[in-house]
Amino acid sequence: MQKRTFSWMLILIAAAMLLAACQPTAAVNESGAAPASQPSAAAEEKEVIRFGDQQWDTLWINNAIAGYIIEHGYGYPVETIELTTPVALQSIETGDIDVIMELWRANIMEWYNRVTTEGVVVDLGNSFDVSTQGWYVPRYVIEGDAERGIEPLAPDLKTVYDLANYTEVFQDREDPSKGVFVNAITGWQVAEVNRAKFKAYGLLDLYNFQEPGSSGALDAAIAGAYKKGEPVLAYYWEPTWLMGTYDMVLLEEPAYNDECWAEISQYVEGTISLDEVTETSGCAFETTGIHKGVNAGLIERAPEVTDFLEAMEIPTPLLNELAAYLASDDAIDADDTAVYFLQNHADLWMEWVPEETAAAVQAALE
């Protein structure tokens, strides 16, 4: 029994020596000591960077372009999470998502002022330089369309005040005594901004509100009416594929001013009721650049990524073109549109990143 045990011990010792001989010799430093072990692959893994997707086309494009560069240029995995706007705002505040590429600040005034003042969310500047939003109607409603056999239904419609004369043109089928306004998506703060404006313009008792539950439903309401040659009055914004595809007219409003927007803010924030809104609240949206924001924690976790995001800005005319490309038969989806942009506008995006990052992105594209 002892002899058998001794034999097995010799076999085990020999096996251990053989395994040791097969291992590469550890390097030594100048003192003769072995260096500290290198971090494992698991330790070097980078955390996922999460983008909020509130479901509109230019945001899809901006997310896809930023995500491609971050993933292939900086080596971070990227995830895009579909959220309603209220949930997205809450999520970037708590750090459940890291990036919102389009902060339409005028529509989220109370939240934006609070989180940026507290430093929870950091504004990284423009995603694009010019935005327009307001109330639109198809041009054929005003001018007609001879090719489609459409007669003008509201030839004198120029301003929002003129809408008082055209409730029958934009008649609510469920309540024929009033017109219907296709408002912003349910949950968007701008839907309440529009209510304040209707009160200020004396239109609140003349129109009902239809609030779609998603950007797809909003687009369908406008595009569906347009294709049929029917009148439609709706809130919308630019740049978008829809505005690039259909001939729409933005109704005139009094110019933006701070006093007006201060009263609108009071209503949106709940300081005053809709009954207390006055004519002061009647003014256009401010035409500004649309900014991007990140959770403050991302700056500490991935400063090279936030440097890139801060530099990233696509001119509005180009973003309009990309939105039209996304809506065309040439594009499969926003990811495909991002590749199209990166392949055709290297002179622009290479300015946003260091040379080695640009080289890595180029290699991925090839």
XYZ file of C-alpha atoms in Angstrom:
366
model
C 0.000 0.000 0.000
C 2.785 2.433 0.860
C 4.648 1.579 -2.328
C 1.553 2.323 -4.458
C 1.086 5.691 -2.703
C 4.711 6.597 -3.270
C 4.404 5.729 -6.977
C 1.383 7.963 -7.374
C 3.221 10.801 -5.638
C 6.092 10.489 -8.107
C 3.656 10.611 -11.009
C 1.948 13.752 -9.632
C 5.284 15.496 -9.011
C 6.449 14.682 -12.538
C 3.189 15.983 -14.008
C 3.505 19.221 -12.057
C 7.086 19.715 -13.247
C 6.002 19.086 -16.850
C 3.201 21.645 -16.617
C 5.553 24.202 -15.112
C 8.041 23.661 -17.925
C 5.308 24.347 -20.492
C 4.423 27.746 -18.981
C 6.136 30.848 -20.401
C 8.880 32.235 -18.206
C 7.766 35.337 -16.333
C 9.659 38.484 -17.151
C 11.652 40.050 -14.347
C 12.361 43.663 -13.625
C 15.789 45.151 -13.037
C 15.746 44.073 -9.392
C 15.157 40.484 -10.428
C 11.616 40.393 -9.053
C 8.668 39.363 -11.227
C 6.403 42.287 -12.207
C 2.863 42.651 -10.923
C 0.347 40.572 -12.841
C -1.478 42.263 -15.723
C -5.198 42.980 -15.298
C -7.478 40.315 -16.657
C -9.643 40.800 -19.757
C -12.694 40.952 -17.516
C -11.140 43.808 -15.523
C -10.486 45.717 -18.741
C -14.060 45.389 -20.022
C -15.764 48.754 -20.472
C -19.224 49.500 -19.177
C -22.124 49.822 -21.572
C -23.041 53.380 -22.575
C -26.819 53.699 -22.824
C -28.637 56.144 -25.095
C -32.230 57.248 -24.649
C -34.501 56.793 -27.665
C -37.649 58.904 -27.435
C -38.666 57.860 -30.940
C -38.140 60.469 -33.622
C -36.023 60.350 -36.739
C -33.233 62.863 -36.143
C -32.691 61.383 -32.691
C -32.386 57.916 -34.224
C -29.750 59.291 -36.596
C -27.783 61.144 -33.920
C -27.893 58.088 -31.639
C -26.717 55.784 -34.416
C -23.809 57.991 -35.490
C -22.626 58.604 -31.929
C -23.068 54.950 -31.053
C -21.042 53.724 -34.040
C -18.122 56.015 -33.210
C -18.201 55.151 -29.498
C -18.357 51.416 -30.138
C -15.811 51.153 -32.953
C -13.609 54.124 -32.089
C -13.478 53.930 -28.305
C -14.309 50.282 -27.632
C -17.367 50.803 -25.443
C -20.441 48.635 -25.935
C -23.495 50.754 -26.737
C -27.168 50.180 -26.027
C -30.153 52.226 -27.178
C -33.226 52.068 -24.956
C -36.667 53.080 -26.199
C -38.388 55.316 -23.652
C -41.106 57.919 -23.439
C -39.735 61.417 -22.903
C -40.785 61.653 -19.220
C -39.158 58.284 -18.470
C -36.032 59.241 -20.446
C -35.628 62.433 -18.423
C -36.013 60.546 -15.178
C -33.608 57.841 -16.369
C -30.748 60.177 -17.317
C -31.172 61.917 -13.986
C -30.803 58.624 -12.087
C -28.060 57.293 -14.362
C -30.141 54.438 -15.809
C -29.277 55.919 -19.185
C -26.181 57.954 -19.924
C -26.966 60.117 -22.951
C -29.850 62.029 -24.511
C -28.700 63.363 -27.866
C -31.522 65.884 -28.312
C -32.654 68.003 -25.385
C -35.425 70.264 -26.668
C -34.954 72.605 -23.747
C -37.895 74.913 -24.440
C -40.202 71.931 -24.060
C -38.735 70.687 -20.758
C -37.895 73.983 -19.092
C -38.586 73.144 -15.457
C -36.714 69.826 -15.566
C -33.787 71.183 -17.596
C -33.179 74.165 -15.318
C -33.299 72.003 -12.198
C -31.007 69.145 -13.268
C -28.374 71.345 -14.894
C -28.311 73.658 -11.892
C -27.913 70.672 -9.583
C -25.186 69.280 -11.847
C -26.908 65.906 -12.198
C -27.110 66.298 -15.977
C -24.409 68.124 -17.949
C -25.281 70.042 -21.118
C -22.676 69.301 -23.832
C -23.865 71.914 -26.329
C -25.405 71.675 -29.770
C -26.375 68.475 -31.511
C -27.538 70.705 -34.361
C -27.648 74.442 -34.740
C -31.185 75.445 -35.738
C -34.566 74.027 -34.780
C -38.052 75.184 -35.660
C -41.326 74.078 -34.116
C -44.880 75.271 -34.220
C -48.263 74.712 -35.860
C -48.309 73.487 -39.459
C -50.849 72.939 -42.228
C -50.327 71.480 -45.718
C -49.710 74.152 -48.328
C -52.631 72.862 -50.414
C -55.014 73.882 -47.612
C -54.067 77.515 -48.281
C -53.136 77.531 -51.971
C -54.781 74.413 -53.354
C -53.039 71.890 -55.608
C -54.120 71.875 -59.253
C -52.257 68.673 -60.057
C -54.169 66.817 -57.349
C -57.432 68.607 -58.041
C -57.483 70.239 -54.600
C -59.162 73.622 -54.178
C -57.862 76.032 -51.524
C -59.912 75.640 -48.357
C -58.385 78.410 -46.240
C -56.962 80.979 -48.669
C -56.553 83.684 -46.026
C -54.895 81.467 -43.416
C -51.540 82.999 -42.476
C -51.399 83.369 -38.715
C -52.557 81.399 -35.706
C -55.224 84.023 -35.079
C -56.817 83.183 -38.436
C -57.601 79.691 -37.182
C -60.699 81.108 -35.467
C -62.256 81.444 -38.933
C -61.502 77.903 -40.081
C -62.873 75.487 -37.493
C -65.054 73.913 -40.202
C -62.004 73.274 -42.387
C -60.263 71.413 -39.557
C -63.501 69.947 -38.236
C -63.411 67.346 -35.498
C -65.418 64.399 -36.840
C -66.356 63.370 -33.317
C -67.427 66.906 -32.358
C -68.372 68.801 -35.565
C -68.975 72.034 -33.650
C -65.219 72.408 -33.157
C -62.003 72.053 -35.052
C -59.298 69.558 -34.067
C -55.617 70.196 -33.435
C -53.148 67.306 -33.569
C -51.046 68.086 -30.529
C -47.635 66.818 -29.443
C -47.177 63.274 -28.188
C -48.820 62.365 -24.893
C -46.422 63.100 -22.045
C -44.403 65.735 -23.895
C -44.320 69.001 -21.982
C -44.758 70.894 -25.239
C -48.324 69.568 -25.381
C -49.039 71.783 -22.371
C -47.189 74.681 -23.996
C -49.580 74.384 -26.937
C -52.587 74.439 -24.607
C -51.342 77.691 -23.089
C -50.952 79.145 -26.573
C -54.478 78.122 -27.587
C -55.760 79.958 -24.533
C -53.652 83.034 -25.321
C -54.851 83.127 -28.946
C -58.526 82.793 -27.986
C -58.825 79.367 -29.624
C -59.276 77.101 -26.608
C -63.066 76.911 -26.892
C -62.963 76.478 -30.672
C -60.672 73.437 -30.992
C -60.344 70.015 -29.438
C -56.989 68.310 -28.911
C -55.904 65.006 -30.376
C -52.762 63.703 -28.670
C -51.040 60.747 -30.358
C -49.358 58.180 -28.156
C -46.144 57.960 -30.176
C -44.122 59.720 -32.858
C -45.309 57.079 -35.315
C -48.931 57.934 -34.562
C -48.209 61.657 -34.916
C -46.478 61.107 -38.255
C -49.318 58.884 -39.443
C -51.931 61.507 -38.578
C -50.159 64.128 -40.687
C -48.880 61.913 -43.514
C -52.192 60.065 -43.776
C -54.135 63.299 -44.208
C -51.555 64.665 -46.646
C -51.692 61.623 -48.910
C -55.492 61.901 -49.051
C -55.368 65.658 -49.684
C -57.309 66.349 -46.503
C -56.864 69.357 -44.206
C -54.853 68.813 -41.048
C -53.617 71.221 -38.366
C -50.778 69.859 -36.270
C -47.842 70.591 -34.036
C -44.530 69.539 -35.558
C -40.882 70.508 -35.742
C -37.844 70.643 -38.012
C -35.478 69.112 -39.039
C -37.425 65.911 -39.774
C -38.063 63.583 -42.679
C -41.733 64.536 -42.691
C -41.051 68.231 -43.192
C -38.505 67.373 -45.858
C -41.000 65.132 -47.650
C -44.254 67.095 -47.506
C -44.913 70.734 -48.351
C -46.078 72.169 -45.037
C -46.570 75.783 -43.966
C -45.662 77.059 -40.500
C -48.346 79.440 -39.270
C -47.099 82.824 -38.099
C -47.066 83.737 -34.411
C -45.939 86.830 -32.531
C -42.176 86.809 -32.076
C -40.674 84.972 -29.137
C -40.040 87.102 -26.059
C -38.968 86.366 -22.498
C -42.127 87.762 -20.855
C -44.280 85.466 -22.939
C -42.210 82.421 -22.167
C -42.101 83.235 -18.469
C -45.906 83.036 -18.302
C -45.973 79.815 -20.350
C -43.443 78.399 -17.898
C -45.679 79.313 -14.974
C -48.520 77.328 -16.503
C -46.367 74.347 -17.444
C -44.868 74.255 -13.945
C -48.323 74.444 -12.345
C -47.872 77.859 -10.766
C -50.933 79.190 -12.577
C -53.962 77.422 -14.015
C -55.018 77.410 -17.644
C -57.802 79.868 -16.758
C -55.139 82.292 -15.531
C -53.147 82.189 -18.779
C -53.410 85.539 -20.572
C -52.664 86.925 -24.028
C -49.079 87.361 -22.818
C -48.518 83.637 -23.462
C -49.073 84.116 -27.181
C -45.689 83.921 -28.923
C -43.590 81.672 -31.134
C -41.170 79.051 -29.937
C -37.613 80.277 -29.691
C -35.473 79.227 -32.649
C -32.366 77.744 -31.076
C -29.875 74.951 -31.371
C -30.846 71.610 -29.890
C -28.446 70.443 -27.197
C -27.290 67.055 -25.947
C -26.924 66.043 -22.325
C -25.230 63.318 -20.301
C -25.521 62.014 -16.791
C -22.675 63.575 -14.797
C -21.312 60.149 -13.932
C -20.413 59.476 -17.560
C -17.876 62.303 -17.521
C -15.935 60.519 -14.770
C -16.404 57.057 -16.253
C -15.636 57.851 -19.906
C -14.179 61.362 -20.285
C -12.866 60.607 -23.784
C -16.409 59.756 -24.874
C -17.922 62.915 -23.421
C -15.170 64.966 -25.105
C -16.247 63.421 -28.400
C -19.955 64.010 -27.728
C -19.259 67.634 -26.873
C -17.508 68.084 -30.232
C -20.170 66.276 -32.264
C -22.493 68.648 -34.130
C -24.262 68.080 -37.441
C -25.438 71.162 -39.386
C -29.226 71.336 -39.645
C -29.382 71.211 -43.485
C -27.263 68.048 -43.479
C -29.427 66.503 -40.772
C -32.479 67.227 -42.942
C -30.771 65.368 -45.790
C -29.979 62.425 -43.538
C -33.581 62.307 -42.316
C -34.776 62.237 -45.927
C -32.257 59.468 -46.679
C -33.545 57.475 -43.698
C -37.096 57.756 -45.035
C -36.076 56.724 -48.553
C -35.869 53.243 -50.019
C -32.055 53.549 -50.000
C -31.820 53.199 -46.226
C -32.685 50.173 -44.146
C -32.654 51.888 -40.768
C -30.862 54.531 -38.698
C -27.755 52.337 -38.386
C -27.556 52.179 -42.161
C -27.984 55.969 -42.293
C -25.130 56.379 -39.804
C -22.814 54.332 -42.023
C -23.913 56.407 -45.026
C -23.026 59.582 -43.128
C -19.663 58.285 -41.917
C -18.687 57.110 -45.400
C -19.648 60.356 -47.103
C -18.790 63.042 -44.536
C -15.421 62.035 -43.110
C -14.252 65.636 -43.375
C -16.825 66.554 -40.731
C -16.788 63.701 -38.231
C -13.005 63.283 -38.186
C -12.818 66.728 -36.592
C -14.701 65.359 -33.584
C -12.201 62.647 -32.603
C -8.439 62.013 -32.220
C -6.565 60.480 -35.153
C -6.332 57.004 -33.626
C -10.090 56.958 -32.981
C -10.786 58.059 -36.542
C -8.530 55.303 -37.841
C -10.394 52.678 -35.823
C -13.737 53.909 -37.133
C -12.438 53.911 -40.704
C -11.201 50.371 -40.269
C -14.648 49.280 -39.097
C -16.308 50.972 -42.066
C -13.984 49.148 -44.462
